[in-house]
mmCIF file of C-alpha atoms and ligand atoms in Angstrom:
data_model
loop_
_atom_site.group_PDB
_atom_site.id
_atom_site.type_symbol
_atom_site.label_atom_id
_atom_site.label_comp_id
_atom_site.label_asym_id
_atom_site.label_seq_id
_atom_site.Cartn_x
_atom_site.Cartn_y
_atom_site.Cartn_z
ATOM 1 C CA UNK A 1 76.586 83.898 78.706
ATOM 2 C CA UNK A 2 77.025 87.756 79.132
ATOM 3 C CA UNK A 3 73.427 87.669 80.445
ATOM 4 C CA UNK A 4 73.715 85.294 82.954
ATOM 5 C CA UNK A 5 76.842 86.718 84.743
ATOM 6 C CA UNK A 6 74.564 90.435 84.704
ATOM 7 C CA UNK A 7 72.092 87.844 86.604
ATOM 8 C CA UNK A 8 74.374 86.937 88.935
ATOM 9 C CA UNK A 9 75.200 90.424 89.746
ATOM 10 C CA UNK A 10 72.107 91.467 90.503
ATOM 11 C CA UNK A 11 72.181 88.483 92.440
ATOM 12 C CA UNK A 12 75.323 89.020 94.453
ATOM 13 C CA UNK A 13 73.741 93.042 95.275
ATOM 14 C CA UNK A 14 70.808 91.548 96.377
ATOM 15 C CA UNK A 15 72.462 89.505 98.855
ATOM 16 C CA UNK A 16 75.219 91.947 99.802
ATOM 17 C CA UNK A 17 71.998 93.755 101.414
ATOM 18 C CA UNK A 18 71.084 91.078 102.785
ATOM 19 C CA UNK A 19 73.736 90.283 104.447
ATOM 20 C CA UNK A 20 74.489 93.599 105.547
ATOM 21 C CA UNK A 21 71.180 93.814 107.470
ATOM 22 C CA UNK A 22 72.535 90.671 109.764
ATOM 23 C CA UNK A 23 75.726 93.534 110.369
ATOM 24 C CA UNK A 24 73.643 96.138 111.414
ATOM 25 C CA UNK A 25 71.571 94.219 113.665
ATOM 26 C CA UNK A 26 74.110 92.389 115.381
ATOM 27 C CA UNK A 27 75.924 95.497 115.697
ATOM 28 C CA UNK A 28 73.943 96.515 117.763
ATOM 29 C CA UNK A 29 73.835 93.126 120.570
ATOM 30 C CA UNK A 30 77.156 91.426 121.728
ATOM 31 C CA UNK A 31 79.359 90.138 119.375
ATOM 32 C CA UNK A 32 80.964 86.612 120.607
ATOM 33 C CA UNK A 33 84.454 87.424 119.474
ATOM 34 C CA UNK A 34 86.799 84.135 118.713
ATOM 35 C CA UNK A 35 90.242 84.426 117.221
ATOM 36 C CA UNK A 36 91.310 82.642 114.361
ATOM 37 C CA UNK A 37 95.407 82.175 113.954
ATOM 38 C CA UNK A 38 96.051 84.828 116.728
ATOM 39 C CA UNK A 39 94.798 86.871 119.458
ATOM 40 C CA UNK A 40 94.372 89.497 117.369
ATOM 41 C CA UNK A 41 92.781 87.805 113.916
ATOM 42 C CA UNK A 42 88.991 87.640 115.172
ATOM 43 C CA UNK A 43 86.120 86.325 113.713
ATOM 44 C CA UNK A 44 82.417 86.669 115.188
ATOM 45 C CA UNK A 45 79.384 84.683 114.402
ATOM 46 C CA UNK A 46 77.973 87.524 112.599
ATOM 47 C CA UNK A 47 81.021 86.413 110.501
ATOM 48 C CA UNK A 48 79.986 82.975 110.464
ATOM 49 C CA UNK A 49 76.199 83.428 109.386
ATOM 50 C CA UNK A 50 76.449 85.914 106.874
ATOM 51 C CA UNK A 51 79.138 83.997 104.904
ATOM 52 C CA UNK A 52 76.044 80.998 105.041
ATOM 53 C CA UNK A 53 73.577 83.295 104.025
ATOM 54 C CA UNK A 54 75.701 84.350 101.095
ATOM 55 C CA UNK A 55 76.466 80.793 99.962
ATOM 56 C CA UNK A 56 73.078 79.208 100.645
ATOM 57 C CA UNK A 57 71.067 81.813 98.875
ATOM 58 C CA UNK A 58 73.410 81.370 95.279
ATOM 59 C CA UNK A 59 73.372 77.864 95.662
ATOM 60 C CA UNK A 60 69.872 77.738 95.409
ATOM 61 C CA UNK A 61 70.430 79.902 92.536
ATOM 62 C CA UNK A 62 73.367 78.821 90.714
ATOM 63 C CA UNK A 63 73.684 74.912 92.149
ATOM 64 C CA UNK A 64 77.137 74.360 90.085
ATOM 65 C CA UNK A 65 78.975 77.210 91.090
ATOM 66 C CA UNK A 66 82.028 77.303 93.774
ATOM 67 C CA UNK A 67 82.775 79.412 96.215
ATOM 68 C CA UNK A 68 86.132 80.489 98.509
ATOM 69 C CA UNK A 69 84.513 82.332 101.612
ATOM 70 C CA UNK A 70 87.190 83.462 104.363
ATOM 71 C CA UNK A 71 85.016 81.938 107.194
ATOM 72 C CA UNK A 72 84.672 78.092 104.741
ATOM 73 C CA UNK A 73 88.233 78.544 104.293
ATOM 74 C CA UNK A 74 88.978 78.672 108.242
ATOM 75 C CA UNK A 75 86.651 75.594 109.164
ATOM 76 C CA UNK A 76 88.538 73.662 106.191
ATOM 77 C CA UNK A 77 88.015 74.348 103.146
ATOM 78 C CA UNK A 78 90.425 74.196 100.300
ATOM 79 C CA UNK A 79 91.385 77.706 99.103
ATOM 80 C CA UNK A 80 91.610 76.649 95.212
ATOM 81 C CA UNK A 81 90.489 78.905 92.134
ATOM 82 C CA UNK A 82 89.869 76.630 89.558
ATOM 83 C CA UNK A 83 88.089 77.886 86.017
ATOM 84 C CA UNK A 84 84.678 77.464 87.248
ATOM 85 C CA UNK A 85 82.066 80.138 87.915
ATOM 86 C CA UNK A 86 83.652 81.071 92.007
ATOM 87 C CA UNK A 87 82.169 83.340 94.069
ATOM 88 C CA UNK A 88 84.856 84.887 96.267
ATOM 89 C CA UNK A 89 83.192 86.143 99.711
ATOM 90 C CA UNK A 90 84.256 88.251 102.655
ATOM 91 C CA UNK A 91 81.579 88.499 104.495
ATOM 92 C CA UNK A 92 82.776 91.290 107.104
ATOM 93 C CA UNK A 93 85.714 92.883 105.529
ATOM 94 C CA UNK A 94 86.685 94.781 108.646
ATOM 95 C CA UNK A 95 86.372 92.335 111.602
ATOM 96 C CA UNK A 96 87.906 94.139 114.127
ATOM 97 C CA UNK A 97 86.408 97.474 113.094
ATOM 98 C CA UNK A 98 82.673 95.505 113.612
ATOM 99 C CA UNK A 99 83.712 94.175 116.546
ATOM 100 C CA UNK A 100 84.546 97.759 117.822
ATOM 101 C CA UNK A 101 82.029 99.317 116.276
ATOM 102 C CA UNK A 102 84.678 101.216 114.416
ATOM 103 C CA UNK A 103 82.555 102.327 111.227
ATOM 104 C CA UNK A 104 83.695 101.037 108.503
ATOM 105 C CA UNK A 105 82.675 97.706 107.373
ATOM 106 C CA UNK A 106 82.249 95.680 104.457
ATOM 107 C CA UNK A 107 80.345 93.021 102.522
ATOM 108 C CA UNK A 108 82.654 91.652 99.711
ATOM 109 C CA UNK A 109 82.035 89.478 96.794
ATOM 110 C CA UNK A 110 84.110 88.908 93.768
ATOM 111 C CA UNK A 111 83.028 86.668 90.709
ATOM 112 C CA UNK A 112 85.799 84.885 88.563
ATOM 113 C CA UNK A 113 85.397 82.413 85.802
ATOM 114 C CA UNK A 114 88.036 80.712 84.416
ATOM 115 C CA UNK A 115 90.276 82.942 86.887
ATOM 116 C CA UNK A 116 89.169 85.861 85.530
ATOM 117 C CA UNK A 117 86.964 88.382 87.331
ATOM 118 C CA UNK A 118 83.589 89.276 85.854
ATOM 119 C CA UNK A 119 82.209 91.238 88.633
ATOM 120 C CA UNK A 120 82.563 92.272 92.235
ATOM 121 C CA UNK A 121 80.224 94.295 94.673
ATOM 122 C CA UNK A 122 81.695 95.808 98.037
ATOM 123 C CA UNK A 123 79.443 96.578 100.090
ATOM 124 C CA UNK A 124 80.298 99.295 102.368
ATOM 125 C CA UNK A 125 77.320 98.804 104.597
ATOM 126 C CA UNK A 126 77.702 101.266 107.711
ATOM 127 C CA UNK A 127 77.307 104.260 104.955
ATOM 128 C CA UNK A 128 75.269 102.359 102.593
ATOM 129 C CA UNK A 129 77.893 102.467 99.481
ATOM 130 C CA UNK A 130 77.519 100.114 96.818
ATOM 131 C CA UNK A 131 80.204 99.787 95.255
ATOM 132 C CA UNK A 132 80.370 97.578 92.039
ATOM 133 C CA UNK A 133 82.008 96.897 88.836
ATOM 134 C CA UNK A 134 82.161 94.838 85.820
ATOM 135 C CA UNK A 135 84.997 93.589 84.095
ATOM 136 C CA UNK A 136 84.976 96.325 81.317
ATOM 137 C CA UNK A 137 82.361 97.874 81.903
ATOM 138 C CA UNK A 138 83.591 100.373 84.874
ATOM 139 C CA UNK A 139 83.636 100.890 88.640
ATOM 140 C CA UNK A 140 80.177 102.716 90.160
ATOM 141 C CA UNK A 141 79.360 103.698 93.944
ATOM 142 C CA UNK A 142 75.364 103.929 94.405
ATOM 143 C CA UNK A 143 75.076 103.993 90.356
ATOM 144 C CA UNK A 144 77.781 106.556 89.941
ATOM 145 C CA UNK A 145 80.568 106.464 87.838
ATOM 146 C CA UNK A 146 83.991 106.230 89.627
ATOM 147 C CA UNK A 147 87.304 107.788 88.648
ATOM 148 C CA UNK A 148 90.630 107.137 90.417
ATOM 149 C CA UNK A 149 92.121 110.716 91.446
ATOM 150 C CA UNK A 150 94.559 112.035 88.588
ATOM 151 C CA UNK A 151 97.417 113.135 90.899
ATOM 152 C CA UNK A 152 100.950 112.065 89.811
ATOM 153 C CA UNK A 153 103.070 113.653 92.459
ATOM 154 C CA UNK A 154 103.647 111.341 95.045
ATOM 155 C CA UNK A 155 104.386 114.450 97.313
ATOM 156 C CA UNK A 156 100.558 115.590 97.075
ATOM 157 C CA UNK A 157 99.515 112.364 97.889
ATOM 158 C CA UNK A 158 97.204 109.952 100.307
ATOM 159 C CA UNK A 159 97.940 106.090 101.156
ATOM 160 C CA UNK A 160 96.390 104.092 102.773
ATOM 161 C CA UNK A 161 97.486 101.286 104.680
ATOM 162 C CA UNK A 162 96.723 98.640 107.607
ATOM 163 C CA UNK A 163 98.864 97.266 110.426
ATOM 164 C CA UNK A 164 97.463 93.648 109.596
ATOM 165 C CA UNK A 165 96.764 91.097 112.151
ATOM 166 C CA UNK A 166 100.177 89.328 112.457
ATOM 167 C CA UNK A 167 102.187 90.491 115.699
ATOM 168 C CA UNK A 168 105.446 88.680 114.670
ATOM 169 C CA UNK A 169 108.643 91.574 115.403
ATOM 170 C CA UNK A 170 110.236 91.118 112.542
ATOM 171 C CA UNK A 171 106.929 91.294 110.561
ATOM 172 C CA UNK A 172 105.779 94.543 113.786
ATOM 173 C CA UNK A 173 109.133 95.944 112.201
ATOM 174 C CA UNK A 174 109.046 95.618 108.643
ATOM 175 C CA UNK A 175 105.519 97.175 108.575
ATOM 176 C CA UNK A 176 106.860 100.278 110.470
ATOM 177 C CA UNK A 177 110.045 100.414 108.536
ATOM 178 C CA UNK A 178 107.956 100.686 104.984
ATOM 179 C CA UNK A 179 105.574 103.345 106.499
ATOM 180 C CA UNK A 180 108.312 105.354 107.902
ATOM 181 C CA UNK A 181 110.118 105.729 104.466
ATOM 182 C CA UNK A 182 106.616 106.312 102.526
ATOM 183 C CA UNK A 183 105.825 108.924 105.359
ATOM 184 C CA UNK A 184 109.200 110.456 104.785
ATOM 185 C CA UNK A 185 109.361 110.763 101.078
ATOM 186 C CA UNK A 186 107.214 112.580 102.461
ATOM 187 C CA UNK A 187 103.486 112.481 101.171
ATOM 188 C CA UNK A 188 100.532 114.132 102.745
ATOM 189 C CA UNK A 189 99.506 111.297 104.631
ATOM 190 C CA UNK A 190 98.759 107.685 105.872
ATOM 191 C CA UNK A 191 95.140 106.522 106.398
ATOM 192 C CA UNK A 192 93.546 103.153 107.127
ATOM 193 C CA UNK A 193 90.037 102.124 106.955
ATOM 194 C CA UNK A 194 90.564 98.917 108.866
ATOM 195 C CA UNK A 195 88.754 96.855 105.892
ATOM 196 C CA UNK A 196 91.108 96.146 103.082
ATOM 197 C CA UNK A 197 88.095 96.712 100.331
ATOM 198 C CA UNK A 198 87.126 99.720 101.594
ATOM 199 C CA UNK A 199 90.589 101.169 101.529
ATOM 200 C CA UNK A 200 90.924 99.715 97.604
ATOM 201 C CA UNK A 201 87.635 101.199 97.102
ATOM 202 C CA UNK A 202 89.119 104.515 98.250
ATOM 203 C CA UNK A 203 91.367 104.590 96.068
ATOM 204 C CA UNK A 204 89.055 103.917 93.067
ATOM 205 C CA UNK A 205 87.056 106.921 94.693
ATOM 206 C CA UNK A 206 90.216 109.154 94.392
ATOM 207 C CA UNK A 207 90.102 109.746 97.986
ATOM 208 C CA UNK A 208 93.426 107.999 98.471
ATOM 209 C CA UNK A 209 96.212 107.997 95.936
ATOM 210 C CA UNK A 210 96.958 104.589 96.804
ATOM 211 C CA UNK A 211 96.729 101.050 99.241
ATOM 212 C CA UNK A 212 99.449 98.545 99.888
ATOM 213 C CA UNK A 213 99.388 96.249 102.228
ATOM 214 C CA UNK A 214 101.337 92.672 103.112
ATOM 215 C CA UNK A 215 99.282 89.993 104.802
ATOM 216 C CA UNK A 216 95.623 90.234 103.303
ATOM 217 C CA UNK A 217 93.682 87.470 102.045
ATOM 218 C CA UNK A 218 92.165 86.993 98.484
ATOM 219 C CA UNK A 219 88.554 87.988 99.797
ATOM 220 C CA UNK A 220 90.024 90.663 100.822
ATOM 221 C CA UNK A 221 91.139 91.842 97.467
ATOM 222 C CA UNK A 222 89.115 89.566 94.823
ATOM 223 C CA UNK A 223 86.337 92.480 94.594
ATOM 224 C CA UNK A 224 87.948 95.672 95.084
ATOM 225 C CA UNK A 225 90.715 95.079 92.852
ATOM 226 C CA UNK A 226 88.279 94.816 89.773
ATOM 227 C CA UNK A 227 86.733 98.116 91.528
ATOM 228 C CA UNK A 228 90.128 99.835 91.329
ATOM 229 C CA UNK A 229 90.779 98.734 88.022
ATOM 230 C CA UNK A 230 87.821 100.106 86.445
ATOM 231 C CA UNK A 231 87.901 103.089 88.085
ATOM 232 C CA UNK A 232 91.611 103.468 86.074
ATOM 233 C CA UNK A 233 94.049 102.538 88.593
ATOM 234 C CA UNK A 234 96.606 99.922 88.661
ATOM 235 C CA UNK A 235 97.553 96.684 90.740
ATOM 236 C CA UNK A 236 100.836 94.882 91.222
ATOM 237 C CA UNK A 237 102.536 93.161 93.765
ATOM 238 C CA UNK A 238 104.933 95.019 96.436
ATOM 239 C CA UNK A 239 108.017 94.023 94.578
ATOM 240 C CA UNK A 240 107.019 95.868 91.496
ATOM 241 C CA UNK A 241 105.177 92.240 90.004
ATOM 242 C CA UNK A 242 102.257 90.791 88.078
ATOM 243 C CA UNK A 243 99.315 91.644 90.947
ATOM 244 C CA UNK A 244 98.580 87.762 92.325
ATOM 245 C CA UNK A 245 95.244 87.300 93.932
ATOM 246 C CA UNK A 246 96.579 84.136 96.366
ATOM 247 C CA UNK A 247 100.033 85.882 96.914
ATOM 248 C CA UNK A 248 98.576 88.169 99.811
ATOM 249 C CA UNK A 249 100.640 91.303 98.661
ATOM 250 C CA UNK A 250 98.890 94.367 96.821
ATOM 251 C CA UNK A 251 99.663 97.629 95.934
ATOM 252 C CA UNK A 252 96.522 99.383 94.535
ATOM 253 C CA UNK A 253 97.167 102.848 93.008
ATOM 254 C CA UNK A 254 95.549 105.239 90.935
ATOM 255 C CA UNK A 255 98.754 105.578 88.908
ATOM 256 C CA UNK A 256 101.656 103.435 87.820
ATOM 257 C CA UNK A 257 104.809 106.210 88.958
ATOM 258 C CA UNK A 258 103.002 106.195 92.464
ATOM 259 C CA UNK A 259 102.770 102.391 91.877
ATOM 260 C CA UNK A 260 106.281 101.819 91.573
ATOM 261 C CA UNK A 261 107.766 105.129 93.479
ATOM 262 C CA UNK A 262 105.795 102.956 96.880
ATOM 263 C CA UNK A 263 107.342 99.784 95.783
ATOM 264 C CA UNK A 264 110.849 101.445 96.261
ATOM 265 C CA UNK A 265 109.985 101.534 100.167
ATOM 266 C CA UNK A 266 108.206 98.302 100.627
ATOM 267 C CA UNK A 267 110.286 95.730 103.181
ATOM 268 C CA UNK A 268 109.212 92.717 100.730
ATOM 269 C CA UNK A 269 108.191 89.664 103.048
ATOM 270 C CA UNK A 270 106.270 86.993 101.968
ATOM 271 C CA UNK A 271 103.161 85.602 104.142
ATOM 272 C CA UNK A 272 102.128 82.228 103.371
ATOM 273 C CA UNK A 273 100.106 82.336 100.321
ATOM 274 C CA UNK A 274 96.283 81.317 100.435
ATOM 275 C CA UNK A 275 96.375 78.603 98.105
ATOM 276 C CA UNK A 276 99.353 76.571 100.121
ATOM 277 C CA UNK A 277 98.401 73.296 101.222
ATOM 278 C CA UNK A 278 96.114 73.774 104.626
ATOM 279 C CA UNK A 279 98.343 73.158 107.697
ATOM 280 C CA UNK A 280 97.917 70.051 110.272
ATOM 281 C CA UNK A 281 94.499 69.516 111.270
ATOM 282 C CA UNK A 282 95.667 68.855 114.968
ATOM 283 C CA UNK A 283 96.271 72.559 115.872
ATOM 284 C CA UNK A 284 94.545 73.421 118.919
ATOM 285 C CA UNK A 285 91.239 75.662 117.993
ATOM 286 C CA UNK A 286 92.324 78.855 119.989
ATOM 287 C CA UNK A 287 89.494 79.677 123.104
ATOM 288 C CA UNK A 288 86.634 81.844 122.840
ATOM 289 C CA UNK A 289 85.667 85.258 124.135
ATOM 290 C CA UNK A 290 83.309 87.665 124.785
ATOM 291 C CA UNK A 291 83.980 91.018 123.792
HETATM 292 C C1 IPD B 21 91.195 92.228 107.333
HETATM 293 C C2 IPD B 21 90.986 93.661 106.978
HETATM 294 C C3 IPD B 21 92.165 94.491 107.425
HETATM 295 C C4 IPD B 21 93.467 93.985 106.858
HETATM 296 C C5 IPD B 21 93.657 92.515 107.165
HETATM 297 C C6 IPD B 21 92.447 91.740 106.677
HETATM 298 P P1 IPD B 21 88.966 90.784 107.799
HETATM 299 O O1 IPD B 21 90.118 91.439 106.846
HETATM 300 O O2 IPD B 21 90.802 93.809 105.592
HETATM 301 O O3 IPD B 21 92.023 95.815 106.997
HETATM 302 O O4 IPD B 21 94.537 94.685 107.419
HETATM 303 O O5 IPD B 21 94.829 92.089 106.508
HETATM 304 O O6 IPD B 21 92.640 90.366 106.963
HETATM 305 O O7 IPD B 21 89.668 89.772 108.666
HETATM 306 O O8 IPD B 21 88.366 91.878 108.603
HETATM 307 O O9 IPD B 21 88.040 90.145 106.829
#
């Protein structure tokens, strides 16, 4: 069985290339920008096709396995990890940074049988960084080993965060509220990539001491946390928690004091999770754009 999943892997870096020559080249027409549940949560068709390409090309290799793909999820599909083989897929991690032409963009796939992850590639495609891991067998970027940095003073440290796509006040507030009182404690400073995998990934590279953020989706997270994890960091939820892949709350870290010490300044709020029940299929699809 061990075999097969390495199969798969090779697979799933094979078609993280793939896909991310469909970025590049679209990157470089017009992107027809739509929103998704606000004006600010976009998806492309860039979005769209890659997430097919993804799917299409394992199905023809693996026909029984499942997938949850951010782009299925949005036209309908249930968000459910049972204990089959599931491919977890973002297929632009970084949306809004692609449709800027911000730099920093990523294809994500995470593997997870029986709920468990086996394997996940990010591909950070803009810079050409594979990054990949096994379950147990570490986290690599381009074939090299990956180490999470070994700094245990919060003081001397790096976070990264994101602002998120929800522009709710209370939720505007809470967001600025926790990053005031981590930028106070004070550390060296706050970063975001704009691509939830590629800050995790970050982190697993030791270039960040840490990533939290509220309001992410599981194929956000499903690969990089496996990344960060094998590179010898930690994961929980902001309230100090078990780390829950549907719950949309992460702190990644490269130590458990910086973990928790974070946690103390989180204002906890709870999104809806992924795997809630989808809501009414009546809501008016929100219009298109060019950007
Ligand atoms: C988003 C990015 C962003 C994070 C959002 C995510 P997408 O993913 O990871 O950094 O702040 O919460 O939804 O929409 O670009 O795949």
């Amino acid at each position: 069985m061990a075999d097969s999943w390495q199969d798969a892997m090779e697979h799933a870096v094979n078609v993280a290339r793939r896909a991310a020559a469909l970025v590049r080249e679209a990157l470089r027409e017009d992107r027809k920008v739509m929103m998704k549940s606000s004006a600010v949560d976009l998806v492309t068709q860039t979005d769209q096709m890659v997430e097919q390409l993804i799917i299409q090309s394992v199905k023809e290799k693996f026909p029984t396995h499942r997938f949850i793909g951010e782009e299925s999820v949005a036209a309908g599909e249930p968000c459910v990890l049972s204990d089959s083989p599931t491919w977890i897929i973002d297929p632009i991690d970084g949306t809004t940074n692609f449709v800027h032409k911000f730099p920093f963009v990523a294809v994500s796939i995470g593997f997870y049988v029986n709920k468990q992850v086996e394997f996940a590639v990010v591909y950070s495609c803009l810079d050409d960084k594979m990054f990949t891991a096994r379950r147990g067998r570490g986290a690599f970027c381009n074939g090299e080993v990956l180490r999470v940095s070994d700094q245990e003073d919060i003081r001397q440290s790096m976070i990264a965060t994101e602002f998120g796509s929800n522009r709710d006040a209370e939720v505007v507030e809470r967001i600025f509220s926790s990053m005031r009182k981590i930028l106070c404690i004070p550390v060296h400073g706050i970063r975001g990539a704009g691509s939830a995998a590629i800050n995790m990934c970050l982190v697993a590279c030791g270039c960040v001491e840490a990533y939290y953020e509220i309001g992410m989706h599981v194929w956000d997270v499903a690969a990089a946390a496996l990344i960060v994890s094998e590179a010898g960091g930690v994961l929980m939820d902001v309230d100090g928690s078990d780390f829950d892949l549907m719950s949309r709350r992460v702190v990644a870290a490269n130590c458990r004091s910086i973990a928790e010490r974070i946690v103390r300044e989180i204002d906890v709020y709870s999104p809806i999770r992924d795997d809630a029940p989808p809501p009414p299929a009546d809501e008016a699809l929100p219009p298109e754009h060019k950007h």
